[in-house]
CSV table of C-alpha atoms in Angstrom, one decimal:
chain,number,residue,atom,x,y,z
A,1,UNK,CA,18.0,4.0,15.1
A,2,UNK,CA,15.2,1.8,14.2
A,3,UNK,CA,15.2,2.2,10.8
A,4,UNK,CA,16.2,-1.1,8.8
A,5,UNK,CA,17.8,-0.8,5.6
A,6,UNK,CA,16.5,-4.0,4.7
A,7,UNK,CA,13.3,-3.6,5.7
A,8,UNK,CA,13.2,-0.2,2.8
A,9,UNK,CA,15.1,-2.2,0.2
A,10,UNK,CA,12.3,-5.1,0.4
A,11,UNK,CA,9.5,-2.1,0.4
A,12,UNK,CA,11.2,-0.9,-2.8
A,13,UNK,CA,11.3,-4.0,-4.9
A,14,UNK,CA,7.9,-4.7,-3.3
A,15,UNK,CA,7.1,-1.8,-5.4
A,16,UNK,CA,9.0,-1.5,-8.3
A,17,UNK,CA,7.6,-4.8,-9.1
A,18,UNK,CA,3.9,-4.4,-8.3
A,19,UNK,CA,1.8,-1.1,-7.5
A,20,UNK,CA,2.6,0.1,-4.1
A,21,UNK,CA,-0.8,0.7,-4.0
A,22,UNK,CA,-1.4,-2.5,-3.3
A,23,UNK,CA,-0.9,-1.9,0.7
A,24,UNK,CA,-3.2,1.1,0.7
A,25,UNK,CA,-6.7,-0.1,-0.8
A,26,UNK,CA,-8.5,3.1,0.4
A,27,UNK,CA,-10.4,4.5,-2.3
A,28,UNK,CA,-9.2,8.1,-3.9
A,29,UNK,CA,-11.0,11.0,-4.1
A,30,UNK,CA,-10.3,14.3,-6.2
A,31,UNK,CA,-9.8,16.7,-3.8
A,32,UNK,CA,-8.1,19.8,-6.1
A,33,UNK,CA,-7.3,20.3,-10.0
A,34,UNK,CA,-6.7,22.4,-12.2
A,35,UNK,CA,-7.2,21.3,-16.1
A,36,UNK,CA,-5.8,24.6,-17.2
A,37,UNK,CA,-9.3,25.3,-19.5
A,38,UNK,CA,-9.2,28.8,-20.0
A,39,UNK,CA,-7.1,30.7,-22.0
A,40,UNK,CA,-5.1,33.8,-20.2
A,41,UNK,CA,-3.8,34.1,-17.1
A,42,UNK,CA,-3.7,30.9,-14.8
A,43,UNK,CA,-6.6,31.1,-12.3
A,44,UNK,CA,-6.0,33.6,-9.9
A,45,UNK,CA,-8.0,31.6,-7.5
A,46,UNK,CA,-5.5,28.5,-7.8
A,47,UNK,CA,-2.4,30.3,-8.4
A,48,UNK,CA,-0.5,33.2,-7.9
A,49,UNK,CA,3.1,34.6,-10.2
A,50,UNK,CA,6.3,33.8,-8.6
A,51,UNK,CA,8.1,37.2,-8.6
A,52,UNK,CA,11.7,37.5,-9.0
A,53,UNK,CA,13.6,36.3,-6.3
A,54,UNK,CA,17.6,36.1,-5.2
A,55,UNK,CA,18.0,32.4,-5.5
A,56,UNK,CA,18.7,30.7,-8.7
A,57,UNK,CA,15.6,29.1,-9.1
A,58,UNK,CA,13.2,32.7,-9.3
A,59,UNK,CA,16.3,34.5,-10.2
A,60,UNK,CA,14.4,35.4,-13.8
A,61,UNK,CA,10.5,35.2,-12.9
A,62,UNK,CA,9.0,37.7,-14.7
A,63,UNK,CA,5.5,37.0,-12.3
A,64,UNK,CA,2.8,38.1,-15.1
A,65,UNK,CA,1.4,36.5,-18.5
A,66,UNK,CA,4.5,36.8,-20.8
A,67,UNK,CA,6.1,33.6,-19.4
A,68,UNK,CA,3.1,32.0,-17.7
A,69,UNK,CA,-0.3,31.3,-19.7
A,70,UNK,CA,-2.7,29.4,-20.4
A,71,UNK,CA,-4.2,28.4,-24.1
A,72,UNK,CA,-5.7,25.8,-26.1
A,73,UNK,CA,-6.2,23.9,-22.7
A,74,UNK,CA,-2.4,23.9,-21.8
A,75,UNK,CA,0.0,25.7,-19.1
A,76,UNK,CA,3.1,27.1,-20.5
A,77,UNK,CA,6.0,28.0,-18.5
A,78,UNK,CA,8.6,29.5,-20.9
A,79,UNK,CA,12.1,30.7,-20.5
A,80,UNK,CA,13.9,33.1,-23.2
A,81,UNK,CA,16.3,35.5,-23.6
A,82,UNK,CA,15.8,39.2,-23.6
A,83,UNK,CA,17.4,42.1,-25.3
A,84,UNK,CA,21.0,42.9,-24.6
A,85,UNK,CA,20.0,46.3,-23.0
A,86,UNK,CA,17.7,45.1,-20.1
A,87,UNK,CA,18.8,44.8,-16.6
A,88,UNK,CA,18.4,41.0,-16.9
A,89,UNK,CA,20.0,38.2,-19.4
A,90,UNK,CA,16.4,36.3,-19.4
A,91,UNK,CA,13.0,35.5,-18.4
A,92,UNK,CA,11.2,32.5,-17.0
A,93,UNK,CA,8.0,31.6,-15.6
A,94,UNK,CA,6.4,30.3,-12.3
A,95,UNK,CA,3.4,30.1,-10.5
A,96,UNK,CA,2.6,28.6,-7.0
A,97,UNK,CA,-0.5,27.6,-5.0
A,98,UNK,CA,0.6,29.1,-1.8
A,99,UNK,CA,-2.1,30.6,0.7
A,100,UNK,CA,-4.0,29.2,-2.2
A,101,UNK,CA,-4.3,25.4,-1.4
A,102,UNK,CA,-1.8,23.2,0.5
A,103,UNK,CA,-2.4,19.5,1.4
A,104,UNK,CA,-0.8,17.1,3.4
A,105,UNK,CA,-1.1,13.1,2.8
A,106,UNK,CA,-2.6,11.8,-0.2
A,107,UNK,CA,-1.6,11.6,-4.3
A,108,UNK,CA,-0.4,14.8,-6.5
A,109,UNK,CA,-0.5,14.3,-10.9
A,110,UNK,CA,0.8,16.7,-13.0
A,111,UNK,CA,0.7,15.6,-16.6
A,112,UNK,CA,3.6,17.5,-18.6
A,113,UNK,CA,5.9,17.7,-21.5
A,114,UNK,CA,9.6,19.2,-21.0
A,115,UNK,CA,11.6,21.3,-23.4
A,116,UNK,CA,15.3,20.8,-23.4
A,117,UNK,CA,17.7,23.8,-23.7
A,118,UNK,CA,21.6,24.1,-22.3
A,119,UNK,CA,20.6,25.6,-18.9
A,120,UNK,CA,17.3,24.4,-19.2
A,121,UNK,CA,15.4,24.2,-15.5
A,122,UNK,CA,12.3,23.0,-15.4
A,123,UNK,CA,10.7,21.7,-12.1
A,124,UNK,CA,7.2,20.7,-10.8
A,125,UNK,CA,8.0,20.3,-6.6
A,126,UNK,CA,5.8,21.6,-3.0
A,127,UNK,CA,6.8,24.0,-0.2
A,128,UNK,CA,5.9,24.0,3.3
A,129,UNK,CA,2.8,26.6,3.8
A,130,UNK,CA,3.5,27.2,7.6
A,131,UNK,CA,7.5,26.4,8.0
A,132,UNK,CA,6.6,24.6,11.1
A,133,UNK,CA,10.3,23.4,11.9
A,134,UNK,CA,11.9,26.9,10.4
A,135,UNK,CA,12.8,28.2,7.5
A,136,UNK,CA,14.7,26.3,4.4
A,137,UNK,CA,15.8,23.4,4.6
A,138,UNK,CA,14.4,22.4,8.1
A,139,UNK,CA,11.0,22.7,6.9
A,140,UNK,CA,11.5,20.4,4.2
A,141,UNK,CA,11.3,20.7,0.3
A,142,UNK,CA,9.6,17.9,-1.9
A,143,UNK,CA,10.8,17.8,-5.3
A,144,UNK,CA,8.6,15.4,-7.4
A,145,UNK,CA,10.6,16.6,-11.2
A,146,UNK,CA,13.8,18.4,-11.9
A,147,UNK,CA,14.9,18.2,-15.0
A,148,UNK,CA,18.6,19.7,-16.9
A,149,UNK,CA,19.6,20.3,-19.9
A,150,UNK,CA,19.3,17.5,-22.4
A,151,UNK,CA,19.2,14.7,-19.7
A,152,UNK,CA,17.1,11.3,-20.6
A,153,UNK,CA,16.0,11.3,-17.0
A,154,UNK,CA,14.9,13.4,-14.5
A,155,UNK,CA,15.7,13.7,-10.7
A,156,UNK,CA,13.2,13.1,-7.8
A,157,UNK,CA,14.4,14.8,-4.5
A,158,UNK,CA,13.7,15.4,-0.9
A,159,UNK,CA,15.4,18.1,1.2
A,160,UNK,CA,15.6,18.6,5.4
A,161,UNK,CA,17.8,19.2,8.4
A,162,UNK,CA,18.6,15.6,7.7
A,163,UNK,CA,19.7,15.7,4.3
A,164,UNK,CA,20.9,19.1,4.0
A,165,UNK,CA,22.6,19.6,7.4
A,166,UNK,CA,23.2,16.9,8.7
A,167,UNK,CA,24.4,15.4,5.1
A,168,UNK,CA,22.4,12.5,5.8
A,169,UNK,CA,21.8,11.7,1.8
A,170,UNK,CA,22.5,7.8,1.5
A,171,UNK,CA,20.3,5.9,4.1
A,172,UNK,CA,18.4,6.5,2.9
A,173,UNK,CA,19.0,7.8,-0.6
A,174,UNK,CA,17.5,11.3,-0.5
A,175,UNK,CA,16.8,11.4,-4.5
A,176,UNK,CA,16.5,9.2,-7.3
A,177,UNK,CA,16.5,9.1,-10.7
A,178,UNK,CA,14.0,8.1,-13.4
A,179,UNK,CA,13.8,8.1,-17.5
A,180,UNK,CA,10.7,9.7,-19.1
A,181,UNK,CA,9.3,9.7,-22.8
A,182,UNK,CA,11.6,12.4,-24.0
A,183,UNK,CA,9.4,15.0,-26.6
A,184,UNK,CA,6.0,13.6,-25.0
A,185,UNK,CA,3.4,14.6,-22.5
A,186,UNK,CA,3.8,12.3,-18.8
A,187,UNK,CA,2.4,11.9,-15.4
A,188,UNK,CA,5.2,13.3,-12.9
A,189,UNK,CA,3.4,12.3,-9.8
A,190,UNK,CA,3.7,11.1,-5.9
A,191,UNK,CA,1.3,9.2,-3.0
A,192,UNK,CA,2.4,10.7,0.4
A,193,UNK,CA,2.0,8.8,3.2
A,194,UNK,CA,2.6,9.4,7.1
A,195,UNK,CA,5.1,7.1,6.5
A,196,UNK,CA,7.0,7.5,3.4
A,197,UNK,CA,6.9,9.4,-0.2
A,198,UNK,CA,6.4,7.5,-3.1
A,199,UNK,CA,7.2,9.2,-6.3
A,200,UNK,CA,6.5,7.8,-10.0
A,201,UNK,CA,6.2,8.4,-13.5
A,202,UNK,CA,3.2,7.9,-15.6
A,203,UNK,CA,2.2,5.1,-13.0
A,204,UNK,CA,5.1,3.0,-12.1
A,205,UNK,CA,7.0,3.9,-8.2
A,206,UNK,CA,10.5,5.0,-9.3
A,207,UNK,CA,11.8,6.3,-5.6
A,208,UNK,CA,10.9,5.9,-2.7
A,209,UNK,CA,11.4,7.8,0.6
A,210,UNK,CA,10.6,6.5,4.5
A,211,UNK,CA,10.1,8.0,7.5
A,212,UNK,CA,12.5,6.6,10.1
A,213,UNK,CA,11.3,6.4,14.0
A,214,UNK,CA,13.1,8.3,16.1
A,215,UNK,CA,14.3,10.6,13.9
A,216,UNK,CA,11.1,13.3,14.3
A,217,UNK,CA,10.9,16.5,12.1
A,218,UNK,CA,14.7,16.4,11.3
A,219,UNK,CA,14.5,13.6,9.1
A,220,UNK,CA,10.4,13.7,8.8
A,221,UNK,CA,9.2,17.6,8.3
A,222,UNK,CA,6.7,15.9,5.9
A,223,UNK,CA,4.1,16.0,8.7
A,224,UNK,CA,2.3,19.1,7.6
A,225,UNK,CA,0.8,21.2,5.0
A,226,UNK,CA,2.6,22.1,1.4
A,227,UNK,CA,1.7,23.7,-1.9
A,228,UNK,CA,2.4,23.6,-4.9
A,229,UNK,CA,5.1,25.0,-7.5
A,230,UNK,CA,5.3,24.6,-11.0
A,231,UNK,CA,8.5,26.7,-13.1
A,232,UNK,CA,10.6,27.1,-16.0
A,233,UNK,CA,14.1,28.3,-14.5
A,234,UNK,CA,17.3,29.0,-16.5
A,235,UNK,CA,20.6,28.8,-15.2
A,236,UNK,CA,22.1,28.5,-11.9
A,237,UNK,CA,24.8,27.0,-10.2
A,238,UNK,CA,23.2,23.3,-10.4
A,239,UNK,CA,22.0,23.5,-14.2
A,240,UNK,CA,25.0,25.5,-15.3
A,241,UNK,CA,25.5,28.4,-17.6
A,242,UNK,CA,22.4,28.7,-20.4
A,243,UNK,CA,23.0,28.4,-24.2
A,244,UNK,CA,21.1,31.7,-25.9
A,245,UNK,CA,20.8,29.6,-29.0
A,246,UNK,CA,18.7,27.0,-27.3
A,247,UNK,CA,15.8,29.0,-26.5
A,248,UNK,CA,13.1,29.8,-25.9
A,249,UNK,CA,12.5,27.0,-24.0
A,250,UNK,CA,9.7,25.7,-22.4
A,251,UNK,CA,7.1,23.2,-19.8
A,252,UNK,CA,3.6,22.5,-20.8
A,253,UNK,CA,1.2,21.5,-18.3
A,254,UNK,CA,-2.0,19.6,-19.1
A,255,UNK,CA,-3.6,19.7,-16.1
A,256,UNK,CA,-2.5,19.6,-12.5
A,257,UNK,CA,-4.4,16.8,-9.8
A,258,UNK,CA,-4.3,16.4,-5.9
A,259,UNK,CA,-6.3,13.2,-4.3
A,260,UNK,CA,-6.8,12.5,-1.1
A,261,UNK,CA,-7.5,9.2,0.6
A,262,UNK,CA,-10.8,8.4,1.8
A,263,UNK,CA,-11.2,7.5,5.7
């Protein structure tokens, strides 16, 4: 394996202690956005509803208005509890960019305040458009924000054949961790390279993810076009069981921005 641990561990303070933009001068140019200035429905050419699903993630999506909207210039994603007599114990919002717009290589923003709740979910993370290496995990799964509960931090996570089959989640580390301004609005973002994600919040690199040689599309699957998710979940077998008394709860999104770099 050609991948040197030392080699990643100097790349990371190199970072942490600078701008890892430093290495990559090319010039940025705004490529997708979405500033979320319309009230009503997000734009239906942007985004589409995630329905409910099986998983615990979309287990609750309601996939319409009443727990994705747009006002006053903000994206809410809101989970709540519903009456005692419908077939489900909540609701939670979603929407995705899929068939839509997907990218690969360059800089995602999303500028957004979390709500805290027991059971709380919210996430901001991208999905491979074409499943070139197969379905879940071996296409891969980027998140760039997970947040539970009433944590101070958030986690920042990759998923692939690597990680999740092959359990290889320490070398190197396949997540990280990173605090936030609890109660305020910040920039959950990432710059991908052909070479390595680079997550970070409001500005500063707070993980950092390389490609190793050799390894191909089981530990690299990042070679190819995702899009984008934004959600409110509740509940699950990660989060743990939700707290009724703690909603609703929700994530508001100020606006959502993709750059590429410049040849």
């Amino acid at each position: 394996m050609l991948f040197n641990i030392h080699s990643y561990l100097l790349l990371l303070l190199l970072c942490l202690n600078t701008s890892c933009s430093e290495g990559d001068k090319e010039e940025r140019s705004l490529v997708w956005s979405d500033e979320f200035n319309t009230d009503g429905i997000p734009d239906p050419e942007k985004w589409s509803f995630v329905t409910a699903g099986t998983v615990d993630w979309n287990r609750y999506c309601t996939g319409d208005e009443t727990t994705a909207f747009v006002k006053n210039g903000v994206l809410t994603l809101k989970g709540f509890a519903v009456d005692r007599l419908d077939k489900v114990s909540f609701k939670t919002g979603g929407i995705r960019s899929q068939g839509k717009f997907s990218f690969r290589y360059g800089k995602m923003e999303v500028r957004a305040k979390l709500g805290k709740a027991k059971g709380s979910w919210p996430a901001i993370w991208l999905m491979p458009q074409e499943n070139h290496y197969g379905g879940w995990p071996y296409s891969g799964e980027i998140d760039v924000m997970e947040h539970l509960n009433f944590d101070a931090f958030v986690y920042q996570t990759v998923h692939s054949e690597y990680v999740d089959v092959l359990k290889k989640k320490s070398n190197p580390a396949a997540h990280g961790t990173a605090v936030f301004r609890e109660g305020e609005f910040n920039t959950f973002g990432f710059e991908w390279y052909p070479d390595r994600l680079e997550f970070n919040i409001n500005g500063s690199v707070s993980f950092i993810y390389p490609k190793i040689e050799g390894e191909k599309g089981v530990q690299w699957p990042f070679d190819q076009e995702f899009y984008i998710i934004l959600n409110q979940a509740l509940g699950g077998n990660w989060v743990g069981e939700v707290n009724k008394n703690d909603l609703p709860v929700e994530m508001q999104v100020d606006w959502v921005r993709v750059f590429a770099l410049k040849k």
